[in-house]
Amino acid sequence: MSQTYKAVLFDLDGVLADSAREHYAAWKRLADELGLAFDEQKNERLKGVSRMASLDILLEDAPRPYSDAEKHALATRKNGYYQAIIQKVTPDALLPGARQALEACKALGLKTALASASRNAPLLIDRLGIGPLMDFIADAGAAKQSKPAPDIFLMAAKGVAVPPERCLALDDAAAGVLSAKAAGCYVVGVGDADILAAANAIIPDIAAFDPKSYLD
């Protein structure tokens, strides 16, 4: 690998931490209130996509169409449920090896940035206690398009002043892998090799990430 990488761009959910249960609980509560079916299978389709796109998936089987104003109100309600849940999150919610991966990046002099589709990422990073290990947190709310568009990874690379082609990007969702590739990053898929087949490399989990191995 001849490329010299200067930064590592991390997705959050499913890479550094797993708040899938918290998201599921919040979406399930909203679905129950609306009288809509929502299960783990449908929840899988929400991974890596924006809140509004997730809501559209939730409402696919709704008996009536919802206006944009109603959708925004529902998304805000769901977000309130989720924020209440993550207020209870502690650093114990970090996935095994997550802190060590960030510390290894810093020890090698690599810049670190967060490229998460979640607008709650700054709050979650604070609750997880890894803010000091992040040089930049891209603002998902400022991205014109969500994953699989490249916006969030381009913002993260710009935030650490490193060209995308000099960035490693880690994501656990197919949409995230496509987003990072479109941005021009070298993409490390975290998780299922079949789902993340478009990635340049695959690791089973963040504990298997050794940034030094990509610098040789």
mmCIF file of C-alpha atoms in Angstrom:
data_model
loop_
_atom_site.group_PDB
_atom_site.id
_atom_site.type_symbol
_atom_site.label_atom_id
_atom_site.label_comp_id
_atom_site.label_asym_id
_atom_site.label_seq_id
_atom_site.Cartn_x
_atom_site.Cartn_y
_atom_site.Cartn_z
ATOM 1 C CA MET A 1 0.000 0.000 0.000
ATOM 2 C CA SER A 2 1.890 3.033 -1.260
ATOM 3 C CA GLN A 3 -0.555 5.645 -0.050
ATOM 4 C CA THR A 4 0.442 7.679 2.998
ATOM 5 C CA TYR A 5 -2.566 8.241 5.221
ATOM 6 C CA LYS A 6 -2.795 11.237 7.520
ATOM 7 C CA ALA A 7 -6.251 10.861 9.072
ATOM 8 C CA VAL A 8 -8.844 8.302 10.109
ATOM 9 C CA LEU A 9 -12.538 9.114 9.726
ATOM 10 C CA PHE A 10 -14.844 7.088 11.954
ATOM 11 C CA ASP A 11 -18.523 6.343 11.765
ATOM 12 C CA LEU A 12 -19.953 6.145 15.276
ATOM 13 C CA ASP A 13 -22.821 3.709 15.649
ATOM 14 C CA GLY A 14 -21.681 0.144 15.017
ATOM 15 C CA VAL A 15 -18.026 1.149 14.794
ATOM 16 C CA LEU A 16 -17.067 2.882 18.040
ATOM 17 C CA ALA A 17 -20.255 2.283 20.000
ATOM 18 C CA ASP A 18 -23.487 0.403 19.562
ATOM 19 C CA SER A 19 -26.580 2.467 20.192
ATOM 20 C CA ALA A 20 -28.696 0.263 17.932
ATOM 21 C CA ARG A 21 -30.793 -0.846 20.905
ATOM 22 C CA GLU A 22 -31.429 2.751 21.915
ATOM 23 C CA HIS A 23 -32.412 3.736 18.357
ATOM 24 C CA TYR A 24 -34.621 0.673 18.061
ATOM 25 C CA ALA A 25 -36.379 1.476 21.334
ATOM 26 C CA ALA A 26 -37.049 5.057 20.213
ATOM 27 C CA TRP A 27 -38.321 4.075 16.752
ATOM 28 C CA LYS A 28 -40.396 1.225 18.212
ATOM 29 C CA ARG A 29 -42.064 3.594 20.661
ATOM 30 C CA LEU A 30 -42.975 5.954 17.815
ATOM 31 C CA ALA A 31 -44.220 3.096 15.634
ATOM 32 C CA ASP A 32 -46.372 1.756 18.472
ATOM 33 C CA GLU A 33 -47.888 5.204 18.983
ATOM 34 C CA LEU A 34 -48.743 5.331 15.278
ATOM 35 C CA GLY A 35 -50.073 1.775 15.225
ATOM 36 C CA LEU A 36 -47.395 0.653 12.755
ATOM 37 C CA ALA A 37 -45.469 -2.606 12.660
ATOM 38 C CA PHE A 38 -41.760 -2.231 13.403
ATOM 39 C CA ASP A 39 -39.361 -5.102 13.969
ATOM 40 C CA GLU A 40 -35.628 -5.848 13.943
ATOM 41 C CA GLN A 41 -35.718 -6.610 10.214
ATOM 42 C CA LYS A 42 -37.083 -3.182 9.351
ATOM 43 C CA ASN A 43 -34.712 -1.622 11.858
ATOM 44 C CA GLU A 44 -31.757 -3.082 9.913
ATOM 45 C CA ARG A 45 -32.765 -0.935 6.937
ATOM 46 C CA LEU A 46 -32.332 2.215 9.030
ATOM 47 C CA LYS A 47 -28.603 1.683 9.580
ATOM 48 C CA GLY A 48 -26.454 4.469 8.199
ATOM 49 C CA VAL A 49 -29.310 6.558 6.796
ATOM 50 C CA SER A 50 -30.605 9.928 7.949
ATOM 51 C CA ARG A 51 -33.410 10.454 10.441
ATOM 52 C CA MET A 52 -35.872 11.614 7.785
ATOM 53 C CA ALA A 53 -34.996 8.733 5.453
ATOM 54 C CA SER A 54 -35.454 6.365 8.402
ATOM 55 C CA LEU A 55 -38.859 7.872 9.089
ATOM 56 C CA ASP A 56 -39.890 7.294 5.470
ATOM 57 C CA ILE A 57 -39.038 3.606 5.908
ATOM 58 C CA LEU A 58 -41.050 3.483 9.132
ATOM 59 C CA LEU A 59 -44.048 5.052 7.379
ATOM 60 C CA GLU A 60 -43.994 2.757 4.322
ATOM 61 C CA ASP A 61 -47.006 0.807 5.574
ATOM 62 C CA ALA A 62 -48.869 3.768 7.047
ATOM 63 C CA PRO A 63 -52.575 3.835 6.133
ATOM 64 C CA ARG A 64 -52.328 7.462 4.997
ATOM 65 C CA PRO A 65 -49.693 9.831 3.635
ATOM 66 C CA TYR A 66 -47.984 12.240 6.019
ATOM 67 C CA SER A 67 -47.206 15.851 5.163
ATOM 68 C CA ASP A 68 -43.668 17.213 5.454
ATOM 69 C CA ALA A 69 -44.712 19.157 8.549
ATOM 70 C CA GLU A 70 -46.101 16.000 10.158
ATOM 71 C CA LYS A 71 -42.951 14.085 9.276
ATOM 72 C CA HIS A 72 -40.712 16.702 10.854
ATOM 73 C CA ALA A 73 -42.860 16.639 13.988
ATOM 74 C CA LEU A 74 -42.611 12.846 14.157
ATOM 75 C CA ALA A 75 -38.837 12.915 13.613
ATOM 76 C CA THR A 76 -38.502 15.476 16.395
ATOM 77 C CA ARG A 77 -40.608 13.306 18.691
ATOM 78 C CA LYS A 78 -38.460 10.246 17.975
ATOM 79 C CA ASN A 79 -35.310 12.263 18.563
ATOM 80 C CA GLY A 80 -36.633 13.366 21.934
ATOM 81 C CA TYR A 81 -37.151 9.734 22.912
ATOM 82 C CA TYR A 82 -33.624 8.864 21.760
ATOM 83 C CA GLN A 83 -31.973 11.808 23.516
ATOM 84 C CA ALA A 84 -33.662 10.858 26.780
ATOM 85 C CA ILE A 85 -32.271 7.343 26.427
ATOM 86 C CA ILE A 86 -28.687 8.354 25.580
ATOM 87 C CA GLN A 87 -28.506 10.704 28.547
ATOM 88 C CA LYS A 88 -27.969 7.483 30.487
ATOM 89 C CA VAL A 89 -25.134 6.258 28.239
ATOM 90 C CA THR A 90 -21.710 5.832 29.870
ATOM 91 C CA PRO A 91 -18.227 5.030 28.499
ATOM 92 C CA ASP A 92 -19.113 1.382 29.099
ATOM 93 C CA ALA A 93 -21.149 1.603 25.883
ATOM 94 C CA LEU A 94 -17.958 1.863 23.820
ATOM 95 C CA LEU A 95 -17.359 -1.272 21.787
ATOM 96 C CA PRO A 96 -14.336 -3.363 22.841
ATOM 97 C CA GLY A 97 -11.201 -1.884 21.309
ATOM 98 C CA ALA A 98 -12.777 1.461 20.361
ATOM 99 C CA ARG A 99 -10.825 3.650 22.774
ATOM 100 C CA GLN A 100 -7.643 1.725 22.007
ATOM 101 C CA ALA A 101 -8.149 2.301 18.264
ATOM 102 C CA LEU A 102 -8.493 6.045 18.784
ATOM 103 C CA GLU A 103 -5.481 6.132 21.093
ATOM 104 C CA ALA A 104 -3.430 4.173 18.545
ATOM 105 C CA CYS A 105 -4.306 6.724 15.858
ATOM 106 C CA LYS A 106 -3.226 9.599 18.088
ATOM 107 C CA ALA A 107 0.025 7.799 19.003
ATOM 108 C CA LEU A 108 0.839 7.543 15.290
ATOM 109 C CA GLY A 109 0.151 11.236 14.749
ATOM 110 C CA LEU A 110 -2.975 10.595 12.696
ATOM 111 C CA LYS A 111 -5.829 13.082 12.748
ATOM 112 C CA THR A 112 -9.168 11.655 13.870
ATOM 113 C CA ALA A 113 -12.625 12.795 12.844
ATOM 114 C CA LEU A 114 -16.178 11.597 13.270
ATOM 115 C CA ALA A 115 -18.324 11.140 10.162
ATOM 116 C CA SER A 116 -21.664 10.050 11.583
ATOM 117 C CA ALA A 117 -25.106 10.484 10.041
ATOM 118 C CA SER A 118 -26.482 11.137 13.527
ATOM 119 C CA ARG A 119 -27.141 14.713 14.603
ATOM 120 C CA ASN A 120 -26.853 13.431 18.166
ATOM 121 C CA ALA A 121 -23.241 12.360 17.638
ATOM 122 C CA PRO A 122 -21.700 15.256 19.634
ATOM 123 C CA LEU A 123 -23.893 14.419 22.635
ATOM 124 C CA LEU A 124 -23.080 10.730 22.377
ATOM 125 C CA ILE A 125 -19.338 11.398 22.003
ATOM 126 C CA ASP A 126 -19.497 13.455 25.182
ATOM 127 C CA ARG A 127 -21.361 10.723 27.061
ATOM 128 C CA LEU A 128 -18.858 8.123 25.842
ATOM 129 C CA GLY A 129 -15.938 10.229 27.059
ATOM 130 C CA ILE A 130 -13.954 10.160 23.806
ATOM 131 C CA GLY A 131 -14.251 13.820 22.828
ATOM 132 C CA PRO A 132 -10.577 14.533 23.656
ATOM 133 C CA LEU A 133 -9.551 11.803 21.198
ATOM 134 C CA MET A 134 -11.426 13.430 18.297
ATOM 135 C CA ASP A 135 -9.892 16.297 16.329
ATOM 136 C CA PHE A 136 -13.151 17.086 14.529
ATOM 137 C CA ILE A 137 -16.810 16.073 14.566
ATOM 138 C CA ALA A 138 -18.597 16.613 11.256
ATOM 139 C CA ASP A 139 -22.021 18.220 11.641
ATOM 140 C CA ALA A 140 -24.546 15.838 10.093
ATOM 141 C CA GLY A 141 -27.108 18.632 10.149
ATOM 142 C CA ALA A 142 -24.967 20.692 7.782
ATOM 143 C CA ALA A 143 -24.608 17.922 5.203
ATOM 144 C CA LYS A 144 -26.725 18.673 2.131
ATOM 145 C CA GLN A 145 -27.142 14.961 1.440
ATOM 146 C CA SER A 146 -26.872 12.035 3.824
ATOM 147 C CA LYS A 147 -25.058 8.749 3.211
ATOM 148 C CA PRO A 148 -24.553 7.201 0.636
ATOM 149 C CA ALA A 149 -23.738 10.689 -0.707
ATOM 150 C CA PRO A 150 -20.128 11.662 0.155
ATOM 151 C CA ASP A 151 -20.944 14.902 1.993
ATOM 152 C CA ILE A 152 -20.294 13.828 5.592
ATOM 153 C CA PHE A 153 -16.922 12.221 4.817
ATOM 154 C CA LEU A 154 -15.872 15.212 2.717
ATOM 155 C CA MET A 155 -16.775 17.466 5.654
ATOM 156 C CA ALA A 156 -14.797 15.290 8.067
ATOM 157 C CA ALA A 157 -11.716 15.318 5.832
ATOM 158 C CA LYS A 158 -11.955 19.071 5.392
ATOM 159 C CA GLY A 159 -12.356 19.483 9.148
ATOM 160 C CA VAL A 160 -8.950 17.921 9.778
ATOM 161 C CA ALA A 161 -7.417 19.605 6.700
ATOM 162 C CA VAL A 162 -6.480 16.303 5.048
ATOM 163 C CA PRO A 163 -7.398 15.426 1.428
ATOM 164 C CA PRO A 164 -9.931 12.547 1.298
ATOM 165 C CA GLU A 165 -7.487 10.343 -0.602
ATOM 166 C CA ARG A 166 -5.157 10.605 2.397
ATOM 167 C CA CYS A 167 -7.906 9.404 4.761
ATOM 168 C CA LEU A 168 -8.857 5.983 6.029
ATOM 169 C CA ALA A 169 -12.601 5.707 6.636
ATOM 170 C CA LEU A 170 -14.306 3.155 8.873
ATOM 171 C CA ASP A 171 -18.019 2.374 8.544
ATOM 172 C CA ASP A 172 -20.258 -0.585 9.331
ATOM 173 C CA ALA A 173 -23.114 0.124 6.906
ATOM 174 C CA ALA A 174 -23.338 -0.328 3.147
ATOM 175 C CA ALA A 175 -24.511 3.277 2.753
ATOM 176 C CA GLY A 176 -21.514 4.489 4.749
ATOM 177 C CA VAL A 177 -19.045 2.466 2.702
ATOM 178 C CA LEU A 178 -20.467 3.923 -0.515
ATOM 179 C CA SER A 179 -20.351 7.410 1.012
ATOM 180 C CA ALA A 180 -16.688 7.129 1.979
ATOM 181 C CA LYS A 181 -15.730 5.626 -1.385
ATOM 182 C CA ALA A 182 -17.527 8.411 -3.218
ATOM 183 C CA ALA A 183 -15.540 10.895 -1.127
ATOM 184 C CA GLY A 184 -12.306 9.275 -2.278
ATOM 185 C CA CYS A 185 -11.245 7.642 0.999
ATOM 186 C CA TYR A 186 -9.684 4.229 1.502
ATOM 187 C CA VAL A 187 -12.590 2.401 3.115
ATOM 188 C CA VAL A 188 -12.351 -0.177 5.875
ATOM 189 C CA GLY A 189 -15.668 -1.947 6.334
ATOM 190 C CA VAL A 190 -16.381 -3.002 9.909
ATOM 191 C CA GLY A 191 -18.561 -6.102 10.134
ATOM 192 C CA ASP A 192 -20.224 -8.383 7.580
ATOM 193 C CA ALA A 193 -18.051 -8.859 4.480
ATOM 194 C CA ASP A 194 -21.061 -9.633 2.273
ATOM 195 C CA ILE A 195 -22.895 -6.444 3.228
ATOM 196 C CA LEU A 196 -19.732 -4.334 2.991
ATOM 197 C CA ALA A 197 -18.355 -5.870 -0.212
ATOM 198 C CA ALA A 198 -17.689 -2.448 -1.762
ATOM 199 C CA ALA A 199 -15.095 -1.617 0.924
ATOM 200 C CA ASN A 200 -11.366 -1.710 0.172
ATOM 201 C CA ALA A 201 -10.745 -3.847 3.253
ATOM 202 C CA ILE A 202 -12.883 -5.630 5.839
ATOM 203 C CA ILE A 203 -12.354 -6.162 9.562
ATOM 204 C CA PRO A 204 -14.787 -8.009 11.851
ATOM 205 C CA ASP A 205 -14.905 -5.264 14.493
ATOM 206 C CA ILE A 206 -13.083 -2.187 15.760
ATOM 207 C CA ALA A 207 -10.901 -4.331 18.036
ATOM 208 C CA ALA A 208 -9.288 -5.717 14.867
ATOM 209 C CA PHE A 209 -8.344 -2.257 13.568
ATOM 210 C CA ASP A 210 -4.593 -1.633 13.609
ATOM 211 C CA PRO A 211 -3.954 1.754 11.994
ATOM 212 C CA LYS A 212 -0.230 1.049 11.729
ATOM 213 C CA SER A 213 -0.901 -1.814 9.304
ATOM 214 C CA TYR A 214 -2.290 0.678 6.784
ATOM 215 C CA LEU A 215 0.777 2.899 6.942
ATOM 216 C CA ASP A 216 3.356 0.320 5.861
#
